[in-house]
Amino acid sequence: MSDPQYDVAIVGAGFSGLYLLHRCRQMGMNARIWEAGSGVGGTWYWNRYPGARCDIESMQYSYQFDDALQQEWEWTERYSPQPEILRYAEHVAERFALLDGIDFERRVQQAVYSKPDACWHLTAESGQKISARYCVMATGCLSAPNWPPLKGYDDFHGNVYHTALWPHEGVDFSGKRVAVIGTGSSGIQTIPMIAQAASELTVFQRTPNYSVPAHNQPMDAQYSAAVKADYRGMRERAKQRIGGIEGEYNTASAMEVSDEDRTAEYERRWQQGGLLFLQSYSDILTNKTSNDTMVEFVHDKIRSIVTAPEVADLLCPPNIIGGKRMCVDTNYYATFNRANVSLVDIRTTPIDCINRQGLSVGSDQYDVDIIVVATGFDAMTGALNRIDIRGKSGTSLKDHWKDGPSSYLGLAMHDFPNLFTVTGPGSPSVLTNMLPTLEQHVEWITDCIAYLRNSNYTVIEASREAQDQWWDHTQEVAKQGIKQTTNSWYLGANIEGKAKVFMPYLGGFPAYLKKCEEVVANGYQGFVTR
Ligand code: NAP
C-alpha cells in the first residue's frame, strides 16, 4: 500500500469545506481543498445577483463551532445580504489561516477509488492530480446550475446571465429591457431589484410560488446582545427543532381554533415575516384542510397587494403551501404594480426559443436587451453527478443513482469506501438551517476519520443493508406529509429525465441527530471497517 499525498481531500471551499479543513488540521490531519471558484464562500461566492440574501436570520445562519467568532462577528441586518455573508466566509478563512490549504480554480473532473492502495485519486479539469486516503465531497446541495433547455442562446444579441453564475463586476440594467425566467427564491429576490434599475422588466413565470415578506431591517443591537448572552442555549434549542431553527412553533392544529383566531394568527406572523410563517400551526404540512386555510390567507394577501386582478390571479399558486420551498421577499408582489413590469404566463404557452431580439412565446415576440435565468439547480445530486466518481467496483455514482439516489444518512454510500458527502441525499440538509446541519456533518465525518486512525483502520464503507434500510426509512417518512404531493426540486421534478425521488430526510433534525449519535455509540453501526 503506497501512502497518499493527503489524509483528506476536500472538494469545495464553501462553509462545509472551510470547517472541514479547520477541523482536520485541529485533529492533526493533512488535508487539502480543491475549489472550482477563485475564492471561498460556495453558494455565496457564485450567487451574486442583485437582491441575493439569506432567508434564515443572520444570528442563526452562522457558525457555532467557535464561540469567539460568534461573539465577535457583528451582523448588520436581520437577513444578511450576499456580500456580507461572503465577507464572513472570507473572514473565517483568514481568521483560521485556511487559505494556504486551498487550491482555487481547480474544478474536480474525476474522483476514483483505488482498491490496492485504499486511496482516492482526484483529477482536475486542468489536469492536476491529487491522492488522499479519504475524500469528502463538500459540494453543496444547490450548486449545479440548471439552464432551461431552450434553443437559441447563441442567437441572442445581448447577454444571458444565470443567477447562480453572476458576474463579479455586476450587471448594469439601467435603461435596459430585461427578461427574467423563473420565479423561485432567486427570481423572487432579484425581480424587485431589477425592476428598480431596468427600463422594462418582463417576468416569465411557469409556476407561481408562495412568498412571505422578510420585513428585513437593520440588526437590532439589543436583540443581537441578548442572543449573544445565551448563544449556546439558543443553538441547543434550535437543535431540538425540526428545521434546526429557533423560533415560535405552534403545537396546535389549524383546525382546533376558530376562523377568526386562525386569521389573526396568520396576520400576526405575516407581519413578523420569514419562513416560520409555516409554523403558524403544527399540521400545515400534514393536513390538507389546514394547509388550505393558509393558502386562502396568502391568496387574499396577494390579491390585496397586486392591483390588477388578472395579474394577482396569475401570481396565486394553485398548489399546497410549503410543498415547494417557501420564499421570503422584499416587495415582490408589489413590484407587479409598477408600470415598467409585466408578467407572462409560460405555463399555458411555454417559451419556444430565444432568438436574436429576445424570446418567442407562442405567437408573441418579446424584444429584450438582457435575459436573466433564475431557473435554479439540479439539486442535491447534481454537483456530485457532474463529477465522474468511481467506487471500488468501478461503477460511477451517477450510474448507481440513475433511478434515484441512495445513501446511508446522506453521509456515505455503499461501493464508495472512504468517501463522505456533506449534507447528501438522505440527510435533512435543505429542509433545515444549513449552517448547523453542515457543522454536524463535518464534525461527524472528522470524528469518524479520527476513530479510524485511532483504531488502526484504513477503510470504512457503508454496508448495503444499512444503506437500503436508511433509504427505505427516508422514503417512508417522505410519504407521511403532503410535501411530496407537489412537484419540486426536492423530488428532482425540475430536471428533465431525473428520477422522481424525495431526496432530503423529512424526519427532522432532532431524529436525524439521534440516529447519527446512535450509529457512533454502536461502533459505527452499519459501516464495515478494515
Ligand atoms: P427554484 O426554486 O428551482 O426556481 C426555479 C424557477 O425557474 C421556478 O419558478 C421554475 O418553474 C422555473 N424554471 C425552471 N426551469 C424552467 C424552464 N425550463 N422554463 C421556465 N421556467 C423554468 O430555483 P431558485 O429560485 O434558484 O431556488 C432554489 C433553492 O435555492 C431555493 O428553493 C432555496 O432553497 C435556495 N435559495 C435560497 C435563497 C435564500 O436563502 N434566500 C435564495 C435563493 C435560493 P417551475 O416551478 O415550474 O419548475
XYZ file of C-alpha atoms and ligand atoms in Angstrom:
578
model
C 0.000 0.000 0.000
C 1.560 3.320 -1.026
C 0.926 6.413 1.052
C -1.361 9.040 -0.423
C -0.307 12.708 -0.555
C -3.024 13.746 1.885
C -5.094 12.231 4.625
C -8.167 14.059 3.395
C -9.076 15.618 0.037
C -11.951 18.075 0.328
C -13.949 19.195 -2.692
C -15.361 22.697 -2.256
C -14.454 25.743 -0.167
C -17.920 26.765 0.935
C -18.945 26.752 4.588
C -18.600 22.930 4.775
C -15.187 22.772 3.147
C -13.743 25.578 5.266
C -14.835 23.993 8.530
C -13.659 20.566 7.332
C -10.180 21.901 6.636
C -10.043 23.665 10.003
C -11.197 20.584 11.899
C -8.894 18.207 10.013
C -5.959 20.449 10.908
C -7.052 20.672 14.539
C -7.014 16.865 14.615
C -3.544 16.671 13.092
C -4.655 15.551 9.654
C -3.099 16.680 6.446
C -5.954 17.991 4.278
C -6.319 19.937 1.057
C -9.277 21.675 -0.583
C -9.833 21.837 -4.317
C -12.276 24.594 -5.215
C -13.702 25.446 -8.655
C -14.103 29.168 -7.909
C -11.391 31.736 -7.374
C -12.459 32.431 -3.785
C -14.115 30.864 -0.754
C -17.826 31.019 0.112
C -19.504 28.414 -2.125
C -23.119 29.456 -2.687
C -22.285 32.961 -1.546
C -19.365 33.174 -3.946
C -21.446 32.230 -7.000
C -24.903 33.731 -6.322
C -24.117 37.449 -6.567
C -27.338 38.546 -8.252
C -28.926 41.803 -7.074
C -31.101 41.142 -4.021
C -29.354 37.884 -3.032
C -29.620 37.426 0.692
C -30.126 34.612 3.140
C -33.704 33.939 4.205
C -32.653 32.432 7.532
C -31.988 35.127 10.137
C -28.348 36.206 10.419
C -27.979 35.359 14.104
C -28.797 31.744 13.266
C -27.229 31.417 9.813
C -23.675 31.413 11.140
C -21.072 29.009 12.516
C -21.299 27.992 16.159
C -18.101 25.903 16.422
C -16.053 28.815 17.699
C -17.593 30.922 20.450
C -15.182 33.845 19.991
C -16.168 34.014 16.316
C -19.905 34.100 17.018
C -19.437 36.630 19.800
C -17.202 38.973 17.810
C -18.861 38.925 14.404
C -21.436 41.717 14.018
C -24.244 41.094 11.522
C -25.710 44.358 10.269
C -29.180 43.206 9.139
C -31.885 40.792 10.235
C -31.312 38.869 6.973
C -27.766 39.141 5.677
C -27.128 40.248 2.123
C -24.829 38.099 -0.037
C -21.800 40.451 0.115
C -21.845 40.369 3.931
C -22.069 36.558 4.070
C -19.234 36.322 1.562
C -17.140 38.687 3.743
C -17.914 36.419 6.706
C -16.674 33.331 4.793
C -13.520 35.241 3.813
C -13.052 36.340 7.414
C -13.329 32.739 8.624
C -10.766 31.599 6.035
C -8.337 34.296 7.209
C -9.060 34.006 10.927
C -8.305 30.277 10.942
C -5.435 30.597 8.424
C -7.072 28.278 5.904
C -6.155 29.909 2.606
C -2.830 28.104 2.220
C -4.723 24.798 2.286
C -6.911 25.638 -0.719
C -6.245 25.333 -4.445
C -8.601 27.680 -6.283
C -9.831 27.398 -9.885
C -9.469 23.668 -9.631
C -12.700 22.022 -10.652
C -12.705 18.301 -9.932
C -13.496 16.274 -13.018
C -12.917 12.773 -11.706
C -12.521 11.028 -8.353
C -11.559 7.348 -8.483
C -11.113 4.928 -5.605
C -8.154 2.618 -5.951
C -8.627 -0.640 -4.100
C -4.963 -1.742 -3.944
C -3.829 1.382 -2.086
C -7.198 2.275 -0.500
C -6.938 5.856 -1.745
C -8.938 8.358 -3.686
C -7.316 9.816 -6.792
C -8.738 13.134 -7.919
C -8.160 14.766 -11.283
C -8.973 18.395 -12.022
C -10.335 19.682 -15.332
C -6.994 21.424 -15.747
C -5.163 18.088 -15.436
C -3.643 18.268 -11.921
C -3.871 15.159 -9.772
C -4.031 14.540 -6.050
C -4.357 11.433 -3.861
C -5.832 11.097 -0.388
C -6.909 8.334 1.985
C -10.327 9.955 2.454
C -12.321 12.175 0.150
C -15.076 14.486 1.337
C -17.488 15.999 -1.142
C -18.395 19.399 0.309
C -20.016 20.346 -2.957
C -23.314 21.796 -1.711
C -26.933 20.832 -2.287
C -27.830 23.728 -4.562
C -24.712 24.358 -6.590
C -25.162 22.751 -10.011
C -26.985 25.448 -12.032
C -29.949 24.363 -14.122
C -30.159 26.015 -17.541
C -33.560 25.842 -19.234
C -33.180 23.633 -22.310
C -34.075 26.415 -24.765
C -32.884 26.764 -28.325
C -31.186 29.942 -29.493
C -28.920 31.144 -26.649
C -26.190 31.887 -29.197
C -28.560 33.786 -31.482
C -29.423 36.410 -28.829
C -27.879 39.840 -29.432
C -27.464 40.607 -25.696
C -26.134 38.832 -22.617
C -27.767 35.946 -20.753
C -26.978 35.652 -17.034
C -27.762 32.771 -14.660
C -28.399 33.964 -11.094
C -26.080 31.221 -9.785
C -23.199 32.261 -12.063
C -23.409 36.016 -11.645
C -20.521 38.120 -12.983
C -18.278 39.605 -10.291
C -18.371 43.036 -11.878
C -22.193 43.126 -11.679
C -24.671 43.922 -14.444
C -25.834 47.412 -15.422
C -29.579 47.241 -16.044
C -30.146 50.997 -16.424
C -32.201 51.851 -19.482
C -32.375 48.176 -20.484
C -35.291 45.895 -21.342
C -34.842 42.804 -19.222
C -36.422 39.332 -19.200
C -36.342 37.174 -16.073
C -37.176 33.468 -16.440
C -38.061 31.746 -13.158
C -39.926 32.725 -10.007
C -38.321 30.631 -7.227
C -36.359 32.105 -4.303
C -33.676 33.561 -6.592
C -36.151 35.121 -9.026
C -38.335 36.465 -6.222
C -35.319 38.170 -4.631
C -33.903 39.658 -7.797
C -37.087 40.730 -9.632
C -37.822 43.730 -7.330
C -34.199 44.905 -7.610
C -34.034 44.600 -11.407
C -37.431 46.319 -11.716
C -35.988 49.392 -9.996
C -32.995 49.588 -12.330
C -34.322 48.481 -15.731
C -36.465 50.482 -18.136
C -38.731 47.468 -18.674
C -38.903 44.108 -16.943
C -40.820 41.114 -18.252
C -41.135 38.167 -15.870
C -41.696 34.745 -17.445
C -43.453 32.575 -14.886
C -44.097 28.843 -15.212
C -45.300 28.163 -11.656
C -46.096 30.890 -9.132
C -44.511 30.458 -5.697
C -45.605 31.337 -2.200
C -43.625 34.132 -0.639
C -43.782 35.706 2.804
C -42.450 39.206 3.487
C -38.985 39.371 5.045
C -39.540 42.663 6.887
C -35.790 42.951 6.775
C -34.331 45.675 8.978
C -31.033 46.813 10.436
C -29.864 44.456 13.176
C -31.459 45.345 16.490
C -28.488 45.812 18.836
C -30.499 44.692 21.866
C -31.642 41.522 20.120
C -28.112 40.718 18.983
C -26.758 41.262 22.521
C -29.498 39.069 24.006
C -28.723 36.242 21.563
C -25.003 36.525 22.264
C -25.603 36.400 26.005
C -27.142 32.953 25.539
C -25.777 31.834 22.178
C -25.055 28.298 23.339
C -28.581 27.955 24.766
C -30.126 29.236 21.568
C -28.091 26.831 19.425
C -29.119 23.925 21.661
C -32.790 24.875 21.472
C -32.509 25.180 17.682
C -31.192 21.600 17.508
C -34.423 20.408 19.111
C -36.447 21.945 16.270
C -37.412 20.011 13.181
C -35.682 22.521 10.882
C -32.826 23.375 13.227
C -34.132 26.927 13.618
C -35.016 28.530 16.935
C -38.339 30.370 16.882
C -42.020 30.275 17.594
C -43.545 26.879 16.759
C -47.246 26.422 17.396
C -48.167 22.937 18.593
C -51.901 23.425 17.940
C -53.744 22.248 14.835
C -55.117 24.901 12.475
C -58.413 23.014 12.752
C -58.822 23.408 16.503
C -59.198 27.203 16.537
C -61.941 29.493 15.271
C -61.676 31.067 11.799
C -61.144 34.494 13.415
C -58.340 33.284 15.685
C -56.636 31.472 12.821
C -56.725 34.504 10.552
C -55.413 36.676 13.397
C -52.526 34.265 13.932
C -51.653 34.230 10.220
C -51.828 38.023 10.170
C -49.566 38.342 13.220
C -46.988 36.046 11.692
C -47.247 37.688 8.254
C -46.402 40.985 9.975
C -43.402 39.316 11.663
C -42.282 37.857 8.336
C -39.992 34.974 7.500
C -40.077 31.218 6.994
C -41.555 30.420 10.410
C -44.880 31.589 8.975
C -45.263 27.899 8.044
C -45.095 27.055 11.770
C -48.303 29.029 12.484
C -49.886 25.649 13.179
C -48.432 22.199 13.643
C -50.322 20.481 10.834
C -49.868 22.797 7.876
C -47.689 20.201 6.149
C -49.614 17.144 7.267
C -53.281 18.094 6.892
C -54.567 19.341 3.547
C -57.548 21.107 5.132
C -55.236 23.044 7.462
C -52.992 23.820 4.519
C -55.982 25.152 2.567
C -56.657 27.747 5.269
C -53.145 29.131 4.923
C -53.376 29.044 1.125
C -56.558 31.099 1.282
C -54.927 33.632 3.607
C -51.901 34.084 1.317
C -54.036 34.280 -1.825
C -56.040 37.057 -0.143
C -52.780 38.838 0.705
C -51.562 38.615 -2.894
C -54.898 39.947 -4.154
C -54.780 42.807 -1.651
C -51.279 43.830 -2.774
C -51.467 43.386 -6.559
C -53.829 45.897 -8.093
C -54.548 44.216 -11.470
C -56.860 41.257 -10.693
C -55.695 39.186 -13.683
C -52.044 39.599 -12.598
C -52.933 38.731 -8.988
C -54.676 35.576 -10.223
C -51.568 34.529 -12.117
C -49.416 35.092 -9.012
C -51.596 32.900 -6.760
C -50.021 29.425 -6.617
C -52.505 26.616 -7.299
C -50.667 24.013 -5.209
C -50.363 23.498 -1.450
C -48.242 25.944 0.539
C -44.901 24.537 1.700
C -44.810 21.816 -0.975
C -42.066 23.740 -2.725
C -39.511 25.640 -0.677
C -41.204 28.814 0.619
C -39.736 32.122 -0.498
C -39.093 35.218 1.588
C -39.200 38.543 -0.211
C -38.928 42.282 -0.086
C -41.656 43.946 -2.207
C -42.052 41.005 -4.573
C -45.798 41.114 -5.147
C -45.929 44.948 -5.083
C -43.336 45.011 -7.877
C -46.070 43.855 -10.276
C -47.891 47.167 -9.694
C -45.037 49.065 -11.349
C -45.718 50.443 -14.815
C -42.435 49.015 -16.155
C -43.117 45.404 -15.031
C -45.200 42.774 -16.796
C -45.887 39.113 -16.123
C -46.077 36.442 -18.819
C -47.616 33.066 -18.059
C -45.498 30.373 -19.696
C -47.419 27.536 -18.074
C -50.106 27.546 -20.749
C -47.826 28.648 -23.610
C -44.139 27.808 -22.992
C -41.187 29.738 -24.370
C -40.492 28.441 -27.904
C -36.962 29.724 -28.185
C -34.539 32.550 -27.658
C -33.924 34.473 -30.859
C -31.841 37.460 -31.899
C -34.217 40.056 -30.451
C -35.384 38.202 -27.343
C -37.907 35.474 -26.614
C -40.622 33.894 -28.654
C -43.690 32.626 -26.777
C -46.467 31.196 -28.969
C -47.431 33.956 -31.392
C -45.843 36.678 -29.213
C -42.348 38.107 -29.504
C -40.673 39.822 -26.502
C -37.759 42.044 -27.533
C -35.244 42.475 -24.698
C -31.621 43.546 -24.144
C -30.728 41.217 -21.240
C -32.032 37.782 -20.220
C -31.715 36.678 -16.585
C -32.171 32.978 -15.972
C -33.327 32.204 -12.417
C -34.142 28.559 -13.046
C -32.458 27.031 -10.037
C -30.370 23.919 -9.651
C -30.022 20.223 -10.277
C -30.460 19.882 -6.531
C -28.742 17.513 -4.108
C -27.322 15.068 -6.675
C -26.328 17.473 -9.481
C -22.979 18.621 -8.077
C -21.966 15.019 -7.311
C -23.140 13.578 -10.617
C -21.245 16.228 -12.565
C -18.030 14.650 -11.212
C -17.075 11.216 -12.519
C -16.961 9.457 -9.126
C -15.996 5.787 -9.252
C -16.004 3.442 -6.289
C -14.393 0.079 -5.681
C -16.403 -1.763 -8.363
C -15.569 0.892 -10.954
C -19.241 1.787 -11.434
C -19.865 5.534 -11.352
C -22.024 7.139 -8.670
C -24.152 8.579 -11.473
C -24.906 5.047 -12.682
C -25.657 3.866 -9.155
C -28.101 6.764 -8.876
C -29.735 6.598 -12.315
C -33.077 5.531 -10.755
C -32.670 7.956 -7.853
C -30.057 8.396 -5.140
C -29.487 6.117 -2.189
C -27.167 6.904 0.678
C -26.542 5.943 4.277
C -27.545 9.027 6.275
C -26.552 11.311 3.403
C -23.009 10.758 4.639
C -21.643 7.720 2.793
C -22.509 5.258 0.040
C -22.008 1.527 -0.352
C -19.366 0.706 -3.009
C -17.607 4.023 -2.250
C -15.213 3.299 0.630
C -13.581 6.271 2.359
C -15.855 8.735 0.562
C -18.072 11.071 2.563
C -20.682 13.579 1.453
C -21.686 16.639 3.450
C -25.496 17.053 3.524
C -26.045 14.392 0.879
C -29.428 12.911 -0.087
C -30.993 11.151 2.889
C -29.973 13.905 5.336
C -32.247 16.758 6.468
C -29.968 19.373 4.803
C -32.140 21.596 2.587
C -35.141 21.246 4.911
C -33.150 22.854 7.724
C -30.884 25.772 8.551
C -27.867 24.651 6.520
C -25.137 26.053 8.768
C -25.808 23.948 11.901
C -26.640 20.984 9.689
C -23.371 21.085 7.828
C -21.420 21.680 11.046
C -22.926 18.473 12.415
C -21.880 16.572 9.271
C -18.361 17.998 9.339
C -17.989 17.004 12.998
C -19.405 13.530 12.378
C -17.100 12.914 9.398
C -13.921 14.201 11.046
C -14.693 12.293 14.268
C -15.178 9.182 12.144
C -11.817 9.625 10.422
C -10.150 10.204 13.816
C -11.786 6.999 15.080
C -10.411 5.055 12.105
C -6.904 6.383 12.711
C -7.038 5.658 16.414
C -8.331 2.150 15.758
C -5.766 1.419 13.042
C -8.418 1.004 10.391
C -7.701 2.151 6.874
C -11.026 1.605 5.156
C -14.647 2.343 6.030
C -17.657 1.641 3.861
C -21.415 1.812 4.383
C -22.935 -1.661 4.186
C -25.552 -2.180 1.507
C -28.012 -3.393 4.117
C -27.678 -0.271 6.302
C -27.927 1.980 3.271
C -31.048 0.228 1.980
C -32.695 0.362 5.401
C -31.986 4.061 5.811
C -33.141 4.849 2.315
C -36.386 2.887 2.778
C -36.942 4.814 6.010
C -36.263 8.120 4.200
C -38.902 7.269 1.585
C -41.370 6.058 4.199
C -41.067 9.309 6.185
C -41.439 11.363 2.992
C -44.845 9.761 2.384
C -46.173 10.846 5.764
C -46.736 14.527 4.982
C -48.240 16.305 1.996
C -44.982 17.897 0.850
C -44.234 15.238 -1.750
C -47.604 15.860 -3.443
C -46.091 18.912 -5.142
C -43.580 18.632 -7.971
C -40.443 20.324 -6.685
C -36.678 20.177 -6.796
C -36.831 18.120 -3.557
C -38.178 15.378 -5.848
C -35.897 16.147 -8.789
C -39.049 17.143 -10.715
C -37.450 20.350 -12.049
C -34.895 18.456 -14.150
C -35.979 16.702 -17.326
C -35.304 12.962 -17.145
C -34.276 12.983 -13.453
C -35.736 10.145 -11.376
C -38.557 11.413 -9.154
C -37.476 10.509 -5.633
C -37.868 12.637 -2.496
C -34.214 13.282 -1.630
C -33.904 15.070 1.744
C -34.767 13.390 5.048
C -38.144 14.685 6.239
C -37.961 13.155 9.728
C -36.456 16.322 11.211
C -33.100 17.397 12.540
C -33.540 16.014 16.120
C -34.444 12.488 14.943
C -31.592 12.552 12.473
C -29.079 13.765 15.097
C -30.166 10.957 17.400
C -29.664 8.375 14.657
C -26.168 9.689 13.841
C -25.228 9.574 17.534
C -26.558 6.017 17.880
C -24.531 4.871 14.888
C -21.356 6.138 16.581
C -22.296 4.823 20.028
C -22.758 1.378 18.467
C -19.258 1.353 16.982
C -20.177 2.890 13.605
C -23.144 0.632 13.141
C -23.960 -0.021 9.505
C -20.396 0.564 8.395
C -17.789 -2.069 7.574
C -14.233 -1.236 8.616
C -10.979 -2.866 7.598
P -36.089 27.162 -7.991
O -36.723 27.320 -6.694
O -35.918 25.800 -8.536
O -36.885 28.066 -9.006
C -36.623 27.990 -10.372
C -37.692 28.712 -11.131
O -37.400 28.606 -12.524
C -39.076 28.120 -10.939
O -40.001 29.148 -10.991
C -39.206 27.186 -12.144
O -40.512 26.914 -12.531
C -38.505 27.997 -13.197
N -37.998 27.168 -14.270
C -37.140 26.125 -14.166
N -36.896 25.606 -15.374
C -37.638 26.316 -16.265
C -37.820 26.251 -17.656
N -37.209 25.329 -18.391
N -38.639 27.153 -18.242
C -39.256 28.073 -17.482
N -39.141 28.187 -16.156
C -38.327 27.313 -15.547
O -34.615 27.823 -8.016
P -34.066 29.036 -7.135
O -35.014 30.157 -7.160
O -32.682 29.305 -7.597
O -34.018 28.450 -5.685
C -33.560 27.146 -5.418
C -33.382 26.982 -3.927
O -32.188 27.635 -3.527
C -34.458 27.592 -3.088
O -35.611 26.815 -3.015
C -33.744 27.769 -1.764
O -33.683 26.562 -1.069
C -32.349 28.153 -2.242
N -32.221 29.616 -2.279
C -32.219 30.270 -1.098
C -32.137 31.633 -1.090
C -32.142 32.337 0.204
O -31.710 31.909 1.225
N -32.670 33.487 0.198
C -32.069 32.351 -2.269
C -32.069 31.665 -3.459
C -32.151 30.288 -3.472
P -41.245 25.570 -12.028
O -41.563 25.817 -10.582
O -42.408 25.425 -12.894
O -40.249 24.453 -12.189
